[in-house]
GROMACS .gro file of C-alpha atoms in nm:
model
  310
    1MET     CA    1  19.089  19.043  16.381
    2SER     CA    2  18.748  19.058  16.603
    3SER     CA    3  18.713  18.900  16.960
    4SER     CA    4  18.391  18.770  17.071
    5SER     CA    5  18.246  18.990  17.295
    6ARG     CA    6  18.222  18.736  17.588
    7PRO     CA    7  18.518  18.495  17.565
    8ASN     CA    8  18.507  18.168  17.752
    9SER     CA    9  18.162  18.239  17.829
   10ASP     CA   10  18.039  17.880  17.804
   11PHE     CA   11  18.272  17.811  18.090
   12ASN     CA   12  18.212  18.108  18.291
   13ASP     CA   13  17.836  18.058  18.264
   14THR     CA   14  17.812  17.658  18.401
   15MET     CA   15  18.125  17.652  18.620
   16PRO     CA   16  18.217  17.880  18.959
   17SER     CA   17  18.524  18.058  18.949
   18PRO     CA   18  18.818  17.843  19.154
   19LEU     CA   19  18.925  18.195  19.319
   20HIS     CA   20  18.559  18.284  19.436
   21PRO     CA   21  18.429  17.985  19.628
   22PRO     CA   22  18.029  17.956  19.645
   23ASN     CA   23  17.880  18.138  19.890
   24PRO     CA   24  17.656  17.913  20.123
   25GLU     CA   25  17.403  18.146  20.191
   26ASP     CA   26  17.297  18.232  19.860
   27PRO     CA   27  17.012  17.993  19.764
   28LYS     CA   28  17.104  18.031  19.409
   29GLU     CA   29  17.460  17.854  19.541
   30SER     CA   30  17.455  17.557  19.739
   31VAL     CA   31  17.757  17.351  19.853
   32SER     CA   32  17.685  16.996  19.823
   33ASP     CA   33  17.862  16.721  20.053
   34ALA     CA   34  18.068  16.573  19.768
   35PRO     CA   35  18.405  16.734  19.723
   36ARG     CA   36  18.379  17.005  19.401
   37GLU     CA   37  18.620  16.956  19.146
   38SER     CA   38  18.859  17.208  19.028
   39GLY     CA   39  18.763  17.400  18.727
   40ALA     CA   40  19.033  17.236  18.506
   41ASP     CA   41  18.984  16.892  18.617
   42ALA     CA   42  18.607  16.979  18.514
   43LEU     CA   43  18.726  17.096  18.175
   44LEU     CA   44  18.971  16.760  18.137
   45ARG     CA   45  18.692  16.514  18.219
   46PRO     CA   46  18.533  16.331  17.983
   47LYS     CA   47  18.171  16.404  17.886
   48PRO     CA   48  17.947  16.080  17.961
   49PRO     CA   49  17.812  15.922  17.659
   50VAL     CA   50  17.483  16.021  17.565
   51PRO     CA   51  17.221  15.693  17.611
   52PRO     CA   52  17.046  15.590  17.226
   53PRO     CA   53  16.693  15.725  17.204
   54VAL     CA   54  16.487  15.449  17.343
   55GLU     CA   55  16.256  15.340  17.045
   56PRO     CA   56  15.896  15.236  17.143
   57SER     CA   57  15.763  14.907  17.152
   58PRO     CA   58  15.581  14.835  16.840
   59THR     CA   59  15.218  14.817  16.925
   60PRO     CA   60  15.026  14.525  16.775
   61GLU     CA   61  14.895  14.760  16.488
   62THR     CA   62  15.207  14.830  16.351
   63VAL     CA   63  15.375  14.430  16.395
   64ALA     CA   64  15.412  14.311  16.052
   65SER     CA   65  15.227  14.010  15.999
   66GLU     CA   66  15.437  13.745  15.790
   67PRO     CA   67  15.292  13.645  15.440
   68GLU     CA   68  15.060  13.381  15.439
   69PRO     CA   69  15.173  13.126  15.178
   70GLU     CA   70  15.008  13.115  14.863
   71SER     CA   71  14.754  12.842  14.783
   72GLU     CA   72  14.830  12.664  14.434
   73ALA     CA   73  14.627  12.757  14.202
   74PRO     CA   74  14.317  12.521  14.098
   75LYS     CA   75  14.379  12.305  13.805
   76ARG     CA   76  14.116  12.095  13.587
   77PRO     CA   77  14.024  11.759  13.655
   78VAL     CA   78  14.202  11.519  13.440
   79PRO     CA   79  14.168  11.108  13.356
   80ILE     CA   80  14.559  11.067  13.519
   81PRO     CA   81  14.547  11.281  13.837
   82PRO     CA   82  14.938  11.333  14.007
   83PRO     CA   83  15.063  11.073  14.260
   84SER     CA   84  14.949  11.115  14.570
   85GLU     CA   85  15.296  11.008  14.716
   86PRO     CA   86  15.633  11.005  14.602
   87ARG     CA   87  15.650  10.669  14.564
   88GLN     CA   88  15.348  10.583  14.421
   89TYR     CA   89  15.329  10.246  14.214
   90ARG     CA   90  15.113  10.249  13.939
   91ALA     CA   91  15.081  10.192  13.544
   92ILE     CA   92  14.787  10.403  13.380
   93GLY     CA   93  14.743  10.582  13.046
   94VAL     CA   94  14.463  10.656  12.819
   95VAL     CA   95  14.423  10.536  12.450
   96ARG     CA   96  14.184  10.640  12.192
   97GLY     CA   97  14.022  10.359  11.972
   98ARG     CA   98  13.678  10.168  11.954
   99TYR     CA   99  13.624   9.848  12.131
  100MET     CA  100  13.520   9.533  11.961
  101PRO     CA  101  13.399   9.240  12.218
  102SER     CA  102  13.444   8.896  12.125
  103GLU     CA  103  13.157   8.679  12.026
  104GLU     CA  104  13.191   8.483  12.338
  105GLN     CA  105  13.233   8.721  12.580
  106MET     CA  106  13.115   9.115  12.650
  107THR     CA  107  13.399   9.150  12.871
  108GLN     CA  108  13.693   9.020  12.643
  109GLY     CA  109  13.793   9.175  12.281
  110ALA     CA  110  14.038   9.416  12.129
  111LEU     CA  111  14.084   9.756  12.092
  112HIS     CA  112  14.115   9.918  11.735
  113THR     CA  113  14.322  10.213  11.839
  114SER     CA  114  14.310  10.545  11.594
  115ASP     CA  115  14.689  10.448  11.501
  116ASP     CA  116  14.537  10.127  11.312
  117THR     CA  117  14.663   9.903  11.546
  118LEU     CA  118  14.444   9.591  11.731
  119VAL     CA  119  14.542   9.546  12.094
  120GLU     CA  120  14.414   9.309  12.333
  121ALA     CA  121  14.175   9.438  12.587
  122VAL     CA  122  13.900   9.321  12.842
  123LEU     CA  123  13.677   9.498  13.042
  124LEU     CA  124  13.671   9.550  13.423
  125GLY     CA  125  13.344   9.503  13.642
  126ARG     CA  126  13.332   9.856  13.721
  127VAL     CA  127  13.266   9.995  13.374
  128MET     CA  128  13.057   9.762  13.238
  129SER     CA  129  12.749   9.919  13.338
  130LEU     CA  130  12.867  10.240  13.171
  131VAL     CA  131  12.936  10.049  12.852
  132LYS     CA  132  12.615   9.881  12.806
  133ASN     CA  133  12.425  10.160  12.884
  134HIS     CA  134  12.577  10.471  12.787
  135ILE     CA  135  12.855  10.401  12.498
  136ASP     CA  136  12.804  10.328  12.153
  137LEU     CA  137  13.055  10.084  12.110
  138ASN     CA  138  13.056  10.169  11.713
  139GLN     CA  139  13.231  10.504  11.795
  140GLU     CA  140  13.609  10.593  11.882
  141HIS     CA  141  13.663  10.664  12.297
  142LEU     CA  142  13.908  10.776  12.499
  143TRP     CA  143  13.952  10.495  12.752
  144VAL     CA  144  14.110  10.468  13.071
  145VAL     CA  145  14.344  10.164  13.088
  146TYR     CA  146  14.616   9.966  13.271
  147PRO     CA  147  14.849   9.834  13.078
  148ARG     CA  148  14.996   9.482  13.065
  149THR     CA  149  15.300   9.309  12.876
  150GLY     CA  150  15.324   9.020  12.809
  151GLN     CA  151  15.629   8.774  12.983
  152ARG     CA  152  15.679   8.543  12.647
  153ASP     CA  153  15.520   8.753  12.330
  154GLY     CA  154  15.588   9.125  12.482
  155ASN     CA  155  15.263   9.229  12.344
  156LEU     CA  156  15.061   9.448  12.500
  157HIS     CA  157  14.743   9.431  12.656
  158LEU     CA  158  14.491   9.685  12.810
  159GLN     CA  159  14.272   9.655  13.105
  160ILE     CA  160  13.955   9.918  13.045
  161VAL     CA  161  13.885  10.103  13.383
  162GLY     CA  162  13.703  10.370  13.240
  163VAL     CA  163  13.610  10.621  12.983
  164TRP     CA  164  13.711  10.969  12.953
  165GLU     CA  165  13.451  11.214  12.764
  166PRO     CA  166  13.312  11.502  13.011
  167GLU     CA  167  13.182  11.662  12.745
  168ASN     CA  168  12.915  11.364  12.679
  169LEU     CA  169  12.905  11.189  13.041
  170THR     CA  170  12.821  11.315  13.382
  171GLN     CA  171  13.157  11.310  13.600
  172GLU     CA  172  13.116  11.216  13.950
  173ASP     CA  173  13.117  11.505  14.231
  174THR     CA  174  13.469  11.688  14.226
  175ASP     CA  175  13.613  11.932  14.472
  176SER     CA  176  13.747  12.182  14.165
  177GLU     CA  177  13.516  12.414  14.034
  178LEU     CA  178  13.710  12.448  13.694
  179PRO     CA  179  13.559  12.262  13.412
  180PRO     CA  180  13.774  11.900  13.304
  181LEU     CA  181  13.956  11.869  13.051
  182SER     CA  182  13.811  11.791  12.736
  183SER     CA  183  13.880  11.449  12.537
  184GLU     CA  184  14.042  11.644  12.228
  185GLU     CA  185  14.292  11.803  12.508
  186VAL     CA  186  14.450  11.502  12.673
  187HIS     CA  187  14.740  11.403  12.521
  188GLU     CA  188  14.611  11.061  12.378
  189GLY     CA  189  14.844  10.749  12.412
  190TYR     CA  190  15.015  10.869  12.748
  191PHE     CA  191  15.082  10.695  13.016
  192SER     CA  192  15.219  10.687  13.387
  193VAL     CA  193  15.457  10.409  13.515
  194ARG     CA  194  15.588  10.419  13.836
  195GLY     CA  195  15.783  10.115  13.976
  196GLU     CA  196  16.088   9.960  14.087
  197VAL     CA  197  16.341   9.894  13.767
  198VAL     CA  198  16.478   9.506  13.793
  199PHE     CA  199  16.617   9.508  13.463
  200TYR     CA  200  16.800   9.722  13.206
  201SER     CA  201  16.956   9.679  12.901
  202GLU     CA  202  17.116   9.986  12.704
  203GLU     CA  203  17.211   9.775  12.389
  204GLU     CA  204  16.835   9.647  12.406
  205ALA     CA  205  16.701   9.956  12.486
  206ARG     CA  206  16.475   9.777  12.727
  207VAL     CA  207  16.365   9.862  13.068
  208ILE     CA  208  16.138   9.623  13.264
  209VAL     CA  209  15.922   9.789  13.532
  210LYS     CA  210  15.811   9.596  13.860
  211ILE     CA  211  15.463   9.717  14.033
  212ARG     CA  212  15.333   9.676  14.313
  213GLN     CA  213  14.937   9.613  14.351
  214GLY     CA  214  14.768   9.694  14.682
  215PRO     CA  215  14.569   9.405  14.842
  216ARG     CA  216  14.212   9.420  14.775
  217LYS     CA  217  14.099   9.263  15.129
  218ALA     CA  218  14.293   9.362  15.459
  219GLY     CA  219  14.524   9.078  15.571
  220GLN     CA  220  14.600   8.978  15.193
  221PRO     CA  221  14.996   8.985  15.044
  222PRO     CA  222  15.029   9.238  14.766
  223LYS     CA  223  15.053   9.161  14.432
  224PHE     CA  224  15.288   9.190  14.164
  225PHE     CA  225  15.340   9.240  13.785
  226LYS     CA  226  15.616   9.365  13.557
  227ILE     CA  227  15.568   9.625  13.246
  228ALA     CA  228  15.815   9.620  12.970
  229LEU     CA  229  15.928   9.986  12.811
  230LYS     CA  230  16.176  10.077  12.552
  231GLY     CA  231  16.417  10.347  12.575
  232THR     CA  232  16.710  10.424  12.761
  233VAL     CA  233  16.798  10.611  13.085
  234SER     CA  234  17.093  10.721  13.239
  235GLY     CA  235  17.277  10.698  13.617
  236ARG     CA  236  17.195  10.406  13.854
  237VAL     CA  237  16.900  10.222  13.739
  238LEU     CA  238  16.877   9.897  13.906
  239ARG     CA  239  16.689   9.904  14.237
  240HIS     CA  240  16.601  10.250  14.205
  241PHE     CA  241  16.223  10.349  14.189
  242TRP     CA  242  16.152  10.552  13.882
  243SER     CA  243  15.889  10.802  13.760
  244PHE     CA  244  15.820  10.728  13.369
  245GLU     CA  245  15.641  10.953  13.128
  246VAL     CA  246  15.570  10.713  12.850
  247GLU     CA  247  15.400  10.709  12.503
  248ARG     CA  248  15.251  10.407  12.353
  249ARG     CA  249  15.326  10.351  11.979
  250GLY     CA  250  15.171  10.048  11.805
  251GLN     CA  251  15.289   9.742  12.066
  252ASP     CA  252  15.531   9.913  12.229
  253LEU     CA  253  15.579  10.168  12.515
  254LEU     CA  254  15.823  10.434  12.463
  255ILE     CA  255  15.964  10.643  12.714
  256LEU     CA  256  15.941  10.984  12.743
  257THR     CA  257  16.103  11.073  13.049
  258GLY     CA  258  16.245  10.909  13.392
  259ASP     CA  259  16.294  11.079  13.688
  260ASN     CA  260  16.479  10.873  13.948
  261MET     CA  261  16.308  10.870  14.311
  262GLY     CA  262  16.614  10.702  14.488
  263VAL     CA  263  16.727  10.361  14.583
  264MET     CA  264  16.459  10.101  14.699
  265PRO     CA  265  16.517   9.980  15.127
  266PRO     CA  266  16.705   9.649  15.125
  267LYS     CA  267  16.479   9.348  15.124
  268ARG     CA  268  16.406   9.171  15.483
  269GLN     CA  269  16.566   8.828  15.529
  270SER     CA  270  16.443   8.574  15.656
  271ARG     CA  271  16.606   8.429  15.990
  272SER     CA  272  16.580   8.059  15.951
  273LYS     CA  273  16.614   7.855  15.649
  274SER     CA  274  16.286   7.590  15.577
  275PRO     CA  275  16.446   7.215  15.530
  276GLN     CA  276  16.377   7.242  15.174
  277ASN     CA  277  16.663   7.501  15.150
  278ARG     CA  278  16.905   7.291  15.295
  279ARG     CA  279  17.201   7.199  15.049
  280PRO     CA  280  17.164   6.812  15.023
  281GLY     CA  281  17.430   6.567  15.152
  282ARG     CA  282  17.492   6.820  15.407
  283ARG     CA  283  17.487   6.597  15.750
  284LYS     CA  284  17.458   6.723  16.104
  285SER     CA  285  17.785   6.708  16.314
  286GLY     CA  286  17.829   6.648  16.661
  287PRO     CA  287  17.878   6.335  16.877
  288GLY     CA  288  17.545   6.220  16.876
  289ALA     CA  289  17.497   6.252  16.494
  290LYS     CA  290  17.444   5.938  16.293
  291GLY     CA  291  17.686   5.814  16.034
  292ASN     CA  292  17.973   6.048  16.139
  293ARG     CA  293  18.108   5.713  16.394
  294PRO     CA  294  18.431   5.577  16.234
  295THR     CA  295  18.448   5.225  16.064
  296PRO     CA  296  18.590   4.991  16.293
  297ARG     CA  297  18.928   4.801  16.154
  298PRO     CA  298  18.953   4.423  16.123
  299LYS     CA  299  19.200   4.245  16.343
  300LYS     CA  300  19.485   4.103  16.226
  301VAL     CA  301  19.554   3.723  16.263
  302LYS     CA  302  19.924   3.600  16.338
  303ASP     CA  303  20.080   3.357  16.067
  304SER     CA  304  20.238   3.152  16.383
  305GLN     CA  305  19.862   3.087  16.492
  306THR     CA  306  19.587   2.942  16.243
  307PRO     CA  307  19.244   2.953  16.311
  308GLY     CA  308  19.065   2.700  16.542
  309SER     CA  309  19.390   2.567  16.676
  310GLU     CA  310  19.307   2.629  17.033
   0.00000   0.00000   0.00000
């Protein structure tokens, strides 16, 4: 077995021997004021922990920047845009057909649809100039309409507010750089109905949606109207805000999909009741109220005393 040529060389090179103290005259061996430890104690003393290397602070060039959120891809203009807010009331759709005005008035008539259905319709003022100057009423067009349903007969009524034919008519200025959806690409007969469900019958497959109209002038109260739909939905229905995708078939509006947007906020109750709403026959209570005084009893006359004997 071979042995090292310098046993304990590390110890001898780094630590002074306890038998030979350091020479104070030797500049290489200086004596400090603190007491020196013996060699055995120095060997048994644990070494101090080595501090971890300090990482340099990142410079502005090396700091990783957070990825910016991707912007939504631009969409092509459509006749029925997405709702502007989660609970936006509306009832709007598109119907292809030929408008036939009545003999008495241009604004009132009927829409002969592509499925050979005759639906009552009216022209609103904003579309009158367009119909008179640019629309051939002998041809079918894709009309943008507001639907209404009769409260008594349940028939469908349409209010025409526009025409969607970007391939033939000049569109208004839009922010989108993409071309609008052509009339042939639009889902004909599609409606968007959003509002509060006030009636639901699963047996009749009937849903009535209450829709609020914004006031036309400042200070006016909002108006409401109701739309009757055909179909069934699940979950909590009444007093909830729903967003329905609907398709017209004949005189009916059939539910394709329904999205429950949550319960409606509670209605505000009036603080005081008007006199007309009070129940009849109820009188005010209290010492000063009329009609609450007890009826006086008649006095009894003794048998031995006759009237007028005194």
